Amino acid sequence: MSEIAGELARVREAFDKPTLRLLDRKWAPFVLAVFKSSFSRDRRSIPSDLLHTQVDAYLADLRTVGTEVPPGKNGRALCVQWMNDLWLYRETDEAGDEQYSLTSHALEAMLLVDGMSRDRALISESRLTTIVDAVRHRATQASPDREERIRRLDQDIAEKMSERDRLAAGGEIAAASVDQMHEGYVDLVDLIAQLPSDFKRVEESVAGMHRQIVNDFRSEERPISEVLDEYLSKTDALMSSTAEGRAFEGAFALLRNDALLLDLKSDLETIILHPFALELSQTERRSFMATVSLIRTGIDNVLTQRNGLTTTLREHIVNHDVVKDRELERLLRDINKELFSWMKTSGPRSVVTAELMPGTLDVEHLREKFYDPETHLPPPPLDDVSDDAPEPLSLDAMRQQGGPQLEEMRDALVSAFGAGDAASLGEAFNDLDEGLRRPVEILGLLQMATQLGDGLHANEVERFETVRPDGTSRSFSVPRLTLNTDDTAALAALSYGSDHD
């Protein structure tokens, strides 16, 4: 039998994959143009409403210039169709908003189109050197012969030592030409461009396993202990159970080396400083230098997807209510028992009316908890601490702690100035009884002085000797205030109500 049938089956299987289905459609150029215009290396995800609006704008622009576009559909309908075709992936971000991102199939299709749309030499010195070096490295790893490995290592060391000695002796440094650097740059760009789709395939593989594990978990009929053991073992071997996961684990062991990534960034800077880079556009240089960020972002996305799977499994296991499952199982057994009893007396055509959903109860108030006498006990009696209480203050002691005694101060000042015994307020104050010489009495005295208006004469500072209620004394410097006959009469006419307003 000819092998053409088998080859045809394999080709058909390849064309059934979303990548080639995208390239085989009539509107493939339009779809890829939308993806390239909307998404970029720095913009991996777009809010769903924004992408719908952008696609509507693209449709309007193309219709304006007379370009044929998919008829009868708006941006939202097209995005939903592309999502069903596995070219777009819709998810919810941390804020709860929906956003679109490209699948690995769409990224692979865009990579193929980019490769076909730019001119490049398929065979170059850089590409052949890369192949030869990779083959030599893998052959060294594959060889089980100890002597052969030592021979290869000695040969590599000898070549490098010879080149080092030549340079150390002042040998000429053969700088790479512009053409050689450009060929190497194109080769590197081809390899770097494949990274986003590679990382996306790993994400999709983890997401697919996520859905499969959760579905299997929900449909399990085995004891919960067996389910936990099996799925915990699946979680431990999560990344080693798929080809993409195994490849990522191998790459992750290499890429988590920060020193290696720093060296990679330094090497990229060295390449971009070569004169050939003057021919590159600003976008190409920026994209080339963002390789390390691209790698870090891809790793973070895969790890986030894997952590999401672990979190979902843990929450599902924790929230799995065994008690409700047992109650449901008991209810179903009771229904089967009642059905068996009913079938003993019913005929072959007997029917019974059963409600699909139970009716609601008309209850005015549903008690949430039963009466608990302990919640209505009176509080314990207060302890009698009257024996420890301090002696109460007398009325005079409380007055000594209060504000100024305005009426007593007024009467004392009127008597002092009326008899001519004082030349200033300070002298009159210092001759008063200790009960009227508290520091706060100065405030009352100044309050009365301000109410006398222009009859007040202030010449210089004088000392007020005060006595606190505890017997200690303190001096204050106050402007020297004198009262004449009119001021004394005005002071005697001052009246204070019960609130001293």
Tab-separated table of N, CA and C in Angstrom, residues 437 439 442 463-468 472-476:
chain	number	residue	atom	x	y	z
A	437	ARG	N	-4.644	85.674	96.081
A	437	ARG	CA	-3.386	85.867	95.370
A	437	ARG	C	-2.979	84.615	94.580
A	439	PRO	N	-2.444	82.360	91.195
A	439	PRO	CA	-2.036	82.799	89.833
A	439	PRO	C	-3.221	83.098	88.926
A	442	ILE	N	-4.730	86.693	88.631
A	442	ILE	CA	-4.160	87.718	87.748
A	442	ILE	C	-5.000	87.845	86.481
A	463	ARG	N	6.103	93.276	89.580
A	463	ARG	CA	6.046	91.884	89.972
A	463	ARG	C	4.761	91.612	90.750
A	464	PHE	N	4.133	90.509	90.440
A	464	PHE	CA	2.964	90.007	91.159
A	464	PHE	C	3.398	88.744	91.899
A	465	GLU	N	3.319	88.754	93.200
A	465	GLU	CA	3.694	87.595	94.011
A	465	GLU	C	2.439	86.782	94.303
A	466	THR	N	2.374	85.590	93.741
A	466	THR	CA	1.179	84.754	93.880
A	466	THR	C	1.456	83.595	94.818
A	467	VAL	N	0.353	83.013	95.326
A	467	VAL	CA	0.426	81.860	96.219
A	467	VAL	C	-0.530	80.807	95.693
A	468	ARG	N	0.014	79.619	95.386
A	468	ARG	CA	-0.829	78.527	94.892
A	468	ARG	C	-1.640	77.929	96.034
A	472	THR	N	2.709	76.935	97.743
A	472	THR	CA	3.907	77.371	97.047
A	472	THR	C	3.650	78.713	96.385
A	473	SER	N	4.729	79.451	96.164
A	473	SER	CA	4.609	80.795	95.593
A	473	SER	C	5.313	80.878	94.260
A	474	ARG	N	4.906	81.874	93.468
A	474	ARG	CA	5.534	82.107	92.172
A	474	ARG	C	5.309	83.558	91.783
A	475	SER	N	6.322	84.157	91.129
A	475	SER	CA	6.241	85.565	90.719
A	475	SER	C	5.938	85.656	89.236
A	476	PHE	N	5.173	86.706	88.853
A	476	PHE	CA	4.832	86.961	87.459
A	476	PHE	C	5.113	88.428	87.155
